[in-house]
Amino acid sequence: MTRGLILTYFVAMTQLTQSVRLEFADDIALIRIDNPPVNALSHHVRQGLLDGMKQAESSEASAIVLICDGRTFIAGADITEFSGPPMPPSLQSAQDAMENCTKPVVAAVHGTALGGGLEVALCAHYRVGSPSSQYGLPEVKLGLLPGAGGTQRLPRVTGAEKALQMMTSGDPISAEEALTCGLIDEIAEELEAGAIAFARRAVSESFPLLRIRDRNDKLSDVSSDLFKEFRQGIARKTRGFLAPEYNVRCVEAAVQLDFESGLEREQELFKDLMKGTQSKAQQYYFFAERAALKIPGLPKDTKSIDIATCGILGAGTMGGGIAMNFANIGIPVTIVERDSEALERGLAVVRSNYERTAARGGITSDDVETRMGLISGSTDMGDFADCDLVIEAVFENLELKKSIFEQLDSICKPGAVLASNTSALDINAIASATSRPEAVIGMHFFSPANVMKMLEVVRGDVTSDIAIATAMGIGRSIGKTPVLCGVCHGFVGNRMLFMRGIEAEKMILEGASPARVDQVLFDFGFPMGPFAMSDLAGLDIGWDETTSSGSTVRELLCESGRRGQKNGNGYYIYDPETRAATPDPEVEQLIREFGERQGIEQREISDQEILERSLYPMINEGAKILAEGIAIRGSDVDVVWINGYGWPMYTGGPMFWADTVGLSEVAEKIEHYSSTLGGDHWEIAPLIEQLVETNGSLSAHSN
Ligand code: 3H9
């Protein structure tokens, strides 16, 4: 690593385009990109890079350094340009100018060299990175593959296996790792000075002008089994996605074909992906996730409360999982339970979760102790007195929650944010039990709370801007994807889920087996269907033995002692060792008899009908939620469903998917089921009708 070089040189400067300058530092030409926020490769950047290379090559300079201003090196192609016609010049022309330059070209990387950005850096003869720089090809996350030669150059530098990992995960690697695998040539603490010094050394010591395209040393003995095994390894995680497989095919091409033919293959596959709906959906999602963080009417400079300590009420599955999120980022947590037995049980579950992660290599055993050391247990709510944020995570009972918030009001310090993890109840009613309703907010985590990324932040009628900014901000800090919504039963996610639940129950009573319904939704792309999901969550959640009246299949199952996965019996029977699910004929008979008792006619239901009756009531409800202003924008609904319930991201979420199907077709189907099946949930949302008339879109609709 080069250190402490002092930068003293005369700089002459030419502005090439709005975002690119050419500077001369004595004998070195610097092409400097300044295209905030992330130096994306917009057309004027490509033009500037091309012009800069031409001028620098024909100048007196002996070497060229490509460097960026701002927070990062080039973070990729400008995704906003993908929806329009291609604009010249092509990126390839600038890359060719770099690669074929007769003077050494050095890329100086800070921040993140991503996608097209890394592909540009790979056309330099050498790469110098700052200690915190990162390198990645995240195109797969946008439903694409690196389409600027990256699929052919990266494997030539890192070898096929590493390239496969980087390209199919999309995750970046650190500067240290990049240095080890040969992706960069040096780490420099003072980047600009270090890169200039490297360029001068390249001249004085006559370094060869290395073109990655000419290298084959790391691809000569790649076993054909590598691809087979790699595909098997990622199959489960990437089910349904096209882009990972296309990325693998490109690396195969790099191994099997010469560079130019590999490049042609890359282009064919890139165009194929670009044309398809998956990449459109995934690009839409990229912007949707970022849009969800923007709250209309919330001033940008709203101060949030610094969360130095957090209190959690309830050491059950939710409370323990929520506590882990805070301990993971070093925030001390106090968990309070009713009695010490329940407290110890809860803390033991948290410890065993951490130990399991450590056993898999995710964290060290020291991390386990550090994190457990940040979590203290108590049976006294008085210990919440100094907490900046308290999250209540007890079971769903409004009266209980109101009495808890009344107590929190008398215990917690002024300025603390009081949050409820309720998944459906009225935040306004909970807030009304306190003398400070403006400090009360919903923070609905999804189970398992230490794993699931979704966080619904629920604003009550009088919740303050500070409480909203705090909940959204801390949500981000603990690695969640927060989405703000308003109060209604079930908020955005569960309110839509309830509608799917109504139809799922009706369909099994009409003759479709739970396994069949689950299979249709699994094939659509969900990780599991509604019945497997109920079994996983526990059939007895919200079930009360004293009031159970055998009026639903679920009540009947609970009454017969079935609790879901946790006791090995639910809609399915579970293998005690492997947890593999098998359909249970007894359950199917119970459902059939229950249906017959209600006089429901049994019939064959097609997979298409199962899919429509599962998804359309959700879309209809999503539109009602939007029209009521419960969700700020259609894309927020999609972010909730993708992160909270595993709606397949490559379809963009329920709102985007409905737009893809076509809103007039969606409206027709809803009308059809409304007239044949009836029920409030099939009453068509006026917003859908309005959007059909105006040719509008649910995913782009915002309040
Ligand atoms: C590609 O390169 C294809 C090539 O292989 C082939 C070409 C032929 N374009 O995330 P942030 C915006 S595909 C346009 O909040 P952070 C973003 O929307 C590309 N805009 O910041 C946001 O706008 P706003 C491969 C972009 O510090 C603002 O910048 N590259 C782009 O948390 C700040 O973003 C990628 O996939 C873009 N490429 O994270 C990298 N990137 O303020 C995608 C960002 O209006 N980008 N914006 O909401 C990222 O992963 C993160 O933005 C990054 C910074 C890590 C860079």
mmCIF file of N, CA, C and O in Angstrom, residues 119 145-153 250 253 261-272:
data_model
loop_
_atom_site.group_PDB
_atom_site.id
_atom_site.type_symbol
_atom_site.label_atom_id
_atom_site.label_comp_id
_atom_site.label_asym_id
_atom_site.label_seq_id
_atom_site.Cartn_x
_atom_site.Cartn_y
_atom_site.Cartn_z
ATOM 1 N N GLU A 119 -16.657 -2.270 -15.399
ATOM 2 C CA GLU A 119 -16.330 -2.693 -16.762
ATOM 3 C C GLU A 119 -15.427 -1.670 -17.457
ATOM 4 O O GLU A 119 -14.604 -2.031 -18.292
ATOM 5 N N LEU A 145 -27.211 -8.672 -17.164
ATOM 6 C CA LEU A 145 -25.850 -9.166 -17.024
ATOM 7 C C LEU A 145 -24.931 -8.018 -17.422
ATOM 8 O O LEU A 145 -25.373 -7.070 -18.088
ATOM 9 N N PRO A 146 -23.675 -8.080 -17.002
ATOM 10 C CA PRO A 146 -22.763 -6.987 -17.349
ATOM 11 C C PRO A 146 -22.577 -6.959 -18.864
ATOM 12 O O PRO A 146 -21.976 -7.866 -19.431
ATOM 13 N N GLY A 147 -23.117 -5.931 -19.506
ATOM 14 C CA GLY A 147 -23.187 -5.939 -20.962
ATOM 15 C C GLY A 147 -22.158 -5.066 -21.631
ATOM 16 O O GLY A 147 -22.301 -4.702 -22.792
ATOM 17 N N ALA A 148 -21.110 -4.707 -20.902
ATOM 18 C CA ALA A 148 -20.062 -3.896 -21.525
ATOM 19 C C ALA A 148 -18.733 -4.637 -21.435
ATOM 20 O O ALA A 148 -17.710 -4.068 -21.064
ATOM 21 N N GLY A 149 -18.810 -5.930 -21.741
ATOM 22 C CA GLY A 149 -17.580 -6.733 -21.780
ATOM 23 C C GLY A 149 -17.188 -7.324 -20.434
ATOM 24 O O GLY A 149 -16.250 -8.116 -20.352
ATOM 25 N N GLY A 150 -17.938 -6.965 -19.395
ATOM 26 C CA GLY A 150 -17.575 -7.425 -18.051
ATOM 27 C C GLY A 150 -17.623 -8.933 -17.900
ATOM 28 O O GLY A 150 -16.832 -9.519 -17.167
ATOM 29 N N THR A 151 -18.565 -9.560 -18.615
ATOM 30 C CA THR A 151 -18.696 -11.018 -18.453
ATOM 31 C C THR A 151 -17.491 -11.744 -19.035
ATOM 32 O O THR A 151 -17.216 -12.880 -18.668
ATOM 33 N N GLN A 152 -16.811 -11.093 -19.976
ATOM 34 C CA GLN A 152 -15.649 -11.738 -20.603
ATOM 35 C C GLN A 152 -14.347 -11.308 -19.941
ATOM 36 O O GLN A 152 -13.380 -12.076 -19.905
ATOM 37 N N ARG A 153 -14.326 -10.099 -19.396
ATOM 38 C CA ARG A 153 -13.075 -9.620 -18.781
ATOM 39 C C ARG A 153 -12.938 -10.108 -17.340
ATOM 40 O O ARG A 153 -11.863 -10.514 -16.931
ATOM 41 N N CYS A 250 -22.695 -16.704 -19.747
ATOM 42 C CA CYS A 250 -21.647 -15.804 -20.240
ATOM 43 C C CYS A 250 -20.269 -16.251 -19.759
ATOM 44 O O CYS A 250 -19.299 -16.184 -20.520
ATOM 45 N N ALA A 253 -19.202 -19.014 -21.781
ATOM 46 C CA ALA A 253 -18.723 -18.534 -23.080
ATOM 47 C C ALA A 253 -17.290 -18.021 -22.955
ATOM 48 O O ALA A 253 -16.459 -18.249 -23.851
ATOM 49 N N SER A 261 -15.841 -13.704 -29.764
ATOM 50 C CA SER A 261 -17.079 -14.504 -29.854
ATOM 51 C C SER A 261 -17.809 -14.469 -28.515
ATOM 52 O O SER A 261 -19.047 -14.446 -28.466
ATOM 53 N N GLY A 262 -17.038 -14.465 -27.423
ATOM 54 C CA GLY A 262 -17.650 -14.371 -26.094
ATOM 55 C C GLY A 262 -18.412 -13.069 -25.943
ATOM 56 O O GLY A 262 -19.511 -13.023 -25.383
ATOM 57 N N LEU A 263 -17.811 -12.001 -26.485
ATOM 58 C CA LEU A 263 -18.454 -10.687 -26.427
ATOM 59 C C LEU A 263 -19.780 -10.688 -27.202
ATOM 60 O O LEU A 263 -20.782 -10.118 -26.760
ATOM 61 N N GLU A 264 -19.759 -11.352 -28.354
ATOM 62 C CA GLU A 264 -20.998 -11.439 -29.150
ATOM 63 C C GLU A 264 -22.089 -12.166 -28.380
ATOM 64 O O GLU A 264 -23.249 -11.770 -28.363
ATOM 65 N N ARG A 265 -21.672 -13.258 -27.730
ATOM 66 C CA ARG A 265 -22.635 -14.046 -26.930
ATOM 67 C C ARG A 265 -23.201 -13.172 -25.809
ATOM 68 O O ARG A 265 -24.399 -13.175 -25.552
ATOM 69 N N GLU A 266 -22.306 -12.425 -25.158
ATOM 70 C CA GLU A 266 -22.735 -11.530 -24.075
ATOM 71 C C GLU A 266 -23.799 -10.555 -24.586
ATOM 72 O O GLU A 266 -24.827 -10.340 -23.943
ATOM 73 N N GLN A 267 -23.543 -9.975 -25.765
ATOM 74 C CA GLN A 267 -24.474 -8.985 -26.319
ATOM 75 C C GLN A 267 -25.836 -9.593 -26.620
ATOM 76 O O GLN A 267 -26.867 -9.002 -26.333
ATOM 77 N N GLU A 268 -25.805 -10.822 -27.217
ATOM 78 C CA GLU A 268 -27.077 -11.509 -27.530
ATOM 79 C C GLU A 268 -27.890 -11.709 -26.257
ATOM 80 O O GLU A 268 -29.079 -11.398 -26.189
ATOM 81 N N LEU A 269 -27.221 -12.243 -25.222
ATOM 82 C CA LEU A 269 -27.929 -12.555 -23.979
ATOM 83 C C LEU A 269 -28.372 -11.276 -23.260
ATOM 84 O O LEU A 269 -29.443 -11.228 -22.669
ATOM 85 N N PHE A 270 -27.546 -10.236 -23.342
ATOM 86 C CA PHE A 270 -27.894 -8.961 -22.703
ATOM 87 C C PHE A 270 -29.178 -8.405 -23.324
ATOM 88 O O PHE A 270 -30.113 -8.004 -22.631
ATOM 89 N N LYS A 271 -29.217 -8.429 -24.662
ATOM 90 C CA LYS A 271 -30.392 -7.879 -25.362
ATOM 91 C C LYS A 271 -31.648 -8.673 -25.015
ATOM 92 O O LYS A 271 -32.727 -8.112 -24.843
ATOM 93 N N ASP A 272 -31.469 -9.989 -24.932
ATOM 94 C CA ASP A 272 -32.580 -10.865 -24.569
ATOM 95 C C ASP A 272 -33.168 -10.482 -23.213
ATOM 96 O O ASP A 272 -34.384 -10.339 -23.059
#
